[in-house]
C-alpha cells in the first residue's frame, strides 16, 4: 500500500502493521477497532500442545504481523529453543501443511478454519494466549482528519453500523460475506495453489465463513491497555515501535 505517496487515506489493517507504519513516520491515527482475536495455531493431529512445537517446522507470515506476535509470545512462554520458522503467506501455510512441508502454522482467519476443515488440529487460538488481543483497526491519515473530519466520522459510523449488524445477524452476515468473496479472486490465491488447496471441496461456503467468524469478537471499542501490551511486545521483539 502506498501510504507515503498519499494514495491510501484510510484502511482496515491489523494492529501490528498499523503500529509499524506509525513508527516509520506514516502519519496515521487509529479511529476505531474492528475485532478482537482472529488468529490461531493449526497443526498436524499428532501435535497436541504448544510445547509439542519444539523442534518442529512452522509457517508464519512476516515479522510485525499479529500472527508473528503470537508466534513470539508462544516461543517466550513455552521456552521453545529449536523452532524452524518458515515465512509464507496464509494460503501457502495451509498448502504447506497439506503437502507435509511444515508441521504447524500461525495463521489468521479464515485460514485457521480452512486448515481445520482440511483435517488439521487447532492447537490454540489467540484468545487462549492473549486476553483482549486487538485484531484489526480502522486507520486514517492525519490529513484526512484535519481536512475532512466529516469523512472520518462517516467511516467510523459505517464501521460501527456494520459491526452491530454482524453481532445481531451473524447468519446473514456470513451469507453476505460469502457472496462477496465469491465475486473476487479467492483471497488472492493463485489458481495452481487454489487447485491443490481446494481439491473437490468448495473453499468459500457460508458454513465455513460462519465457523471462521465465530472465532472473532467484533467490536469497535479499543482497549488502550491491549494496544500498549502490543506496543511493549513489539518493542521487546523488534525495537521498532
Short mmCIF file of C-alpha atoms in Angstrom, two decimals:
data_model
loop_
_atom_site.label_atom_id
_atom_site.label_comp_id
_atom_site.label_asym_id
_atom_site.label_seq_id
_atom_site.Cartn_x
_atom_site.Cartn_y
_atom_site.Cartn_z
CA UNK A 1 0.00 0.00 0.00
CA UNK A 2 1.28 3.44 -0.94
CA UNK A 3 0.88 5.32 2.33
CA UNK A 4 3.63 7.87 1.93
CA UNK A 5 2.58 8.94 -1.54
CA UNK A 6 -0.93 9.69 -0.40
CA UNK A 7 -2.68 7.03 -2.47
CA UNK A 8 -4.15 5.44 0.65
CA UNK A 9 -6.01 7.66 3.11
CA UNK A 10 -7.83 5.05 5.18
CA UNK A 11 -7.59 1.30 5.66
CA UNK A 12 -8.68 -1.65 7.76
CA UNK A 13 -5.44 -3.34 8.81
CA UNK A 14 -4.10 -5.44 11.67
CA UNK A 15 -2.85 -3.54 14.71
CA UNK A 16 0.79 -4.66 14.42
CA UNK A 17 1.30 -3.37 10.88
CA UNK A 18 -0.51 -0.15 11.83
CA UNK A 19 1.94 0.43 14.67
CA UNK A 20 4.89 -0.31 12.39
CA UNK A 21 3.63 2.21 9.85
CA UNK A 22 3.32 4.86 12.55
CA UNK A 23 6.79 4.06 13.90
CA UNK A 24 8.20 4.57 10.40
CA UNK A 25 6.80 8.05 10.11
CA UNK A 26 3.49 7.46 8.36
CA UNK A 27 1.06 9.99 9.90
CA UNK A 28 -1.92 7.80 10.74
CA UNK A 29 -4.36 7.56 13.62
CA UNK A 30 -6.43 4.64 14.84
CA UNK A 31 -10.06 5.78 14.88
CA UNK A 32 -11.90 2.50 15.54
CA UNK A 33 -11.42 -1.15 16.20
CA UNK A 34 -12.99 -3.88 14.10
CA UNK A 35 -12.42 -7.08 16.02
CA UNK A 36 -10.52 -8.84 18.77
CA UNK A 37 -8.69 -12.14 18.20
CA UNK A 38 -8.91 -13.94 14.86
CA UNK A 39 -5.62 -15.89 14.85
CA UNK A 40 -4.75 -19.49 15.63
CA UNK A 41 -2.07 -22.15 15.66
CA UNK A 42 -3.03 -25.09 13.46
CA UNK A 43 -1.01 -28.27 13.27
CA UNK A 44 -0.81 -31.91 12.36
CA UNK A 45 -3.05 -34.06 14.59
CA UNK A 46 -0.08 -35.52 16.48
CA UNK A 47 0.83 -32.08 17.86
CA UNK A 48 -1.39 -31.93 20.91
CA UNK A 49 0.01 -28.91 22.75
CA UNK A 50 2.08 -25.81 22.14
CA UNK A 51 5.01 -27.45 23.93
CA UNK A 52 4.96 -30.13 21.23
CA UNK A 53 6.09 -27.49 18.72
CA UNK A 54 9.67 -27.79 19.98
CA UNK A 55 11.89 -28.90 17.12
CA UNK A 56 9.12 -28.59 14.55
CA UNK A 57 8.82 -26.62 11.30
CA UNK A 58 6.20 -23.90 11.44
CA UNK A 59 4.85 -21.46 8.89
CA UNK A 60 4.10 -17.84 9.70
CA UNK A 61 3.64 -14.56 7.87
CA UNK A 62 6.09 -11.66 8.05
CA UNK A 63 7.54 -10.12 11.19
CA UNK A 64 5.35 -7.41 12.68
CA UNK A 65 2.10 -9.15 11.84
CA UNK A 66 -0.32 -10.18 14.55
CA UNK A 67 0.37 -13.83 13.75
CA UNK A 68 4.10 -13.25 14.20
CA UNK A 69 3.49 -11.55 17.54
CA UNK A 70 1.52 -14.60 18.61
CA UNK A 71 4.35 -16.83 17.42
CA UNK A 72 6.90 -14.95 19.50
CA UNK A 73 4.59 -14.97 22.50
CA UNK A 74 4.40 -18.76 22.27
CA UNK A 75 8.19 -19.05 21.85
CA UNK A 76 8.72 -16.98 25.01
CA UNK A 77 6.00 -18.60 27.09
CA UNK A 78 6.90 -22.20 26.23
CA UNK A 79 10.67 -21.63 26.04
CA UNK A 80 10.91 -23.06 22.54
CA UNK A 81 14.57 -23.20 21.55
CA UNK A 82 14.54 -25.14 18.29
CA UNK A 83 11.66 -23.86 16.21
CA UNK A 84 12.26 -23.73 12.46
CA UNK A 85 10.17 -20.76 11.27
CA UNK A 86 9.41 -20.53 7.55
CA UNK A 87 7.96 -17.23 6.32
CA UNK A 88 4.99 -17.59 3.98
CA UNK A 89 1.58 -16.10 3.36
CA UNK A 90 -1.51 -17.78 4.89
CA UNK A 91 -2.63 -19.65 1.73
CA UNK A 92 0.84 -21.13 1.33
CA UNK A 93 0.90 -22.07 5.02
CA UNK A 94 -2.24 -24.16 4.57
CA UNK A 95 -0.99 -25.74 1.35
CA UNK A 96 2.36 -26.48 3.04
CA UNK A 97 0.52 -28.25 5.84
CA UNK A 98 -1.36 -30.34 3.29
CA UNK A 99 1.88 -31.12 1.45
CA UNK A 100 3.62 -32.12 4.69
CA UNK A 101 6.30 -29.44 4.31
CA UNK A 102 5.56 -27.86 7.69
CA UNK A 103 4.23 -29.25 10.96
CA UNK A 104 2.19 -26.26 12.12
CA UNK A 105 1.22 -22.75 11.13
CA UNK A 106 0.37 -19.46 12.81
CA UNK A 107 -2.39 -18.01 10.62
CA UNK A 108 -5.29 -15.57 10.69
CA UNK A 109 -8.87 -16.47 9.99
CA UNK A 110 -10.34 -17.70 7.67
CA UNK A 111 -7.24 -19.79 7.04
CA UNK A 112 -7.27 -21.34 10.52
CA UNK A 113 -10.80 -22.63 9.94
CA UNK A 114 -9.87 -23.73 6.41
CA UNK A 115 -6.99 -25.79 7.80
CA UNK A 116 -9.31 -27.27 10.40
CA UNK A 117 -11.86 -28.44 7.84
CA UNK A 118 -8.94 -29.94 5.90
CA UNK A 119 -8.30 -32.19 8.89
CA UNK A 120 -5.72 -30.27 10.89
CA UNK A 121 -5.88 -29.55 14.60
CA UNK A 122 -6.32 -26.13 16.19
CA UNK A 123 -3.78 -26.28 19.00
CA UNK A 124 -4.68 -22.86 20.40
CA UNK A 125 -6.47 -19.68 19.43
CA UNK A 126 -5.33 -16.16 20.14
CA UNK A 127 -7.93 -15.75 22.89
CA UNK A 128 -6.34 -18.69 24.72
CA UNK A 129 -3.00 -16.88 24.86
CA UNK A 130 -3.64 -13.14 24.78
CA UNK A 131 -6.70 -11.72 26.59
CA UNK A 132 -8.30 -8.81 24.67
CA UNK A 133 -5.84 -9.18 21.80
CA UNK A 134 -6.67 -6.44 19.32
CA UNK A 135 -7.05 -7.77 15.80
CA UNK A 136 -7.69 -5.22 13.08
CA UNK A 137 -8.33 -1.50 13.31
CA UNK A 138 -9.52 1.34 11.11
CA UNK A 139 -6.70 3.82 10.50
CA UNK A 140 -6.83 7.14 8.66
CA UNK A 141 -4.25 9.69 7.59
CA UNK A 142 -3.94 12.69 9.91
CA UNK A 143 -4.53 14.99 6.93
CA UNK A 144 -7.91 13.38 6.36
CA UNK A 145 -8.88 14.06 9.96
CA UNK A 146 -7.74 17.66 9.63
CA UNK A 147 -9.16 18.44 6.19
CA UNK A 148 -12.24 16.22 6.05
CA UNK A 149 -13.34 15.29 9.58
CA UNK A 150 -16.86 14.59 8.31
CA UNK A 151 -15.49 11.80 6.09
CA UNK A 152 -13.72 10.23 9.06
CA UNK A 153 -16.89 10.42 11.14
CA UNK A 154 -18.80 8.67 8.34
CA UNK A 155 -16.17 5.94 8.13
CA UNK A 156 -16.41 5.32 11.86
CA UNK A 157 -20.22 5.38 11.72
CA UNK A 158 -20.31 2.88 8.86
CA UNK A 159 -17.85 0.63 10.70
CA UNK A 160 -19.96 0.72 13.86
CA UNK A 161 -23.12 0.02 11.87
CA UNK A 162 -21.53 -2.96 10.11
CA UNK A 163 -20.15 -4.31 13.39
CA UNK A 164 -23.57 -4.06 15.04
CA UNK A 165 -25.13 -5.90 12.10
CA UNK A 166 -22.58 -8.72 12.30
CA UNK A 167 -23.25 -9.20 16.01
CA UNK A 168 -27.03 -9.06 15.65
CA UNK A 169 -27.32 -11.07 12.43
CA UNK A 170 -24.35 -13.47 12.27
CA UNK A 171 -26.00 -15.90 9.84
CA UNK A 172 -26.94 -13.17 7.37
CA UNK A 173 -23.54 -11.51 7.78
CA UNK A 174 -21.81 -14.80 6.93
CA UNK A 175 -24.03 -15.21 3.89
CA UNK A 176 -23.28 -11.67 2.66
CA UNK A 177 -19.54 -12.13 3.17
CA UNK A 178 -19.60 -15.48 1.38
CA UNK A 179 -21.36 -13.96 -1.63
CA UNK A 180 -18.91 -11.06 -1.79
CA UNK A 181 -15.86 -13.31 -1.52
CA UNK A 182 -17.15 -15.49 -4.35
CA UNK A 183 -17.19 -12.48 -6.66
CA UNK A 184 -13.49 -11.82 -6.28
CA UNK A 185 -10.39 -13.97 -6.82
CA UNK A 186 -10.41 -16.29 -3.85
CA UNK A 187 -8.48 -14.36 -1.22
CA UNK A 188 -5.60 -13.70 -3.60
CA UNK A 189 -4.78 -17.39 -4.02
CA UNK A 190 -3.25 -18.15 -7.41
CA UNK A 191 -5.01 -20.84 -9.49
CA UNK A 192 -2.32 -23.50 -9.03
CA UNK A 193 -2.37 -23.20 -5.25
CA UNK A 194 -6.15 -22.97 -5.24
CA UNK A 195 -6.49 -26.24 -7.12
CA UNK A 196 -4.32 -28.12 -4.63
CA UNK A 197 -5.88 -26.39 -1.64
CA UNK A 198 -9.49 -26.98 -2.58
CA UNK A 199 -9.44 -30.37 -4.27
CA UNK A 200 -13.08 -31.36 -4.50
CA UNK A 201 -14.06 -29.01 -1.69
CA UNK A 202 -15.59 -25.58 -2.20
CA UNK A 203 -13.40 -23.18 -0.23
CA UNK A 204 -15.83 -20.35 0.34
CA UNK A 205 -19.12 -21.58 1.77
CA UNK A 206 -21.47 -19.95 4.25
CA UNK A 207 -20.81 -22.71 6.80
CA UNK A 208 -17.03 -22.28 6.61
CA UNK A 209 -17.24 -18.49 6.75
CA UNK A 210 -19.68 -18.58 9.68
CA UNK A 211 -17.45 -21.01 11.58
CA UNK A 212 -14.50 -18.70 10.98
CA UNK A 213 -16.38 -15.57 12.04
CA UNK A 214 -17.34 -17.22 15.33
CA UNK A 215 -13.67 -17.15 16.33
CA UNK A 216 -13.58 -13.34 16.32
CA UNK A 217 -15.11 -10.83 18.72
CA UNK A 218 -16.47 -7.99 16.60
CA UNK A 219 -16.23 -4.65 18.40
CA UNK A 220 -15.29 -1.09 17.52
CA UNK A 221 -14.05 -0.35 21.02
CA UNK A 222 -10.32 -0.02 21.59
CA UNK A 223 -8.75 -1.34 24.79
CA UNK A 224 -5.85 1.07 25.39
CA UNK A 225 -4.09 -1.41 27.65
CA UNK A 226 -4.29 -4.09 24.96
CA UNK A 227 -2.76 -1.68 22.44
CA UNK A 228 0.00 -0.80 24.91
CA UNK A 229 0.65 -4.50 25.51
CA UNK A 230 1.09 -4.90 21.76
CA UNK A 231 3.47 -1.93 21.63
CA UNK A 232 5.50 -3.30 24.54
CA UNK A 233 5.79 -6.70 22.89
CA UNK A 234 6.87 -5.17 19.57
CA UNK A 235 9.49 -3.01 21.27
CA UNK A 236 10.86 -6.07 23.03
CA UNK A 237 10.91 -8.13 19.83
CA UNK A 238 11.78 -5.66 17.11
CA UNK A 239 12.87 -2.42 18.81
CA UNK A 240 10.71 -0.85 16.14
CA UNK A 241 7.82 0.96 17.81
#
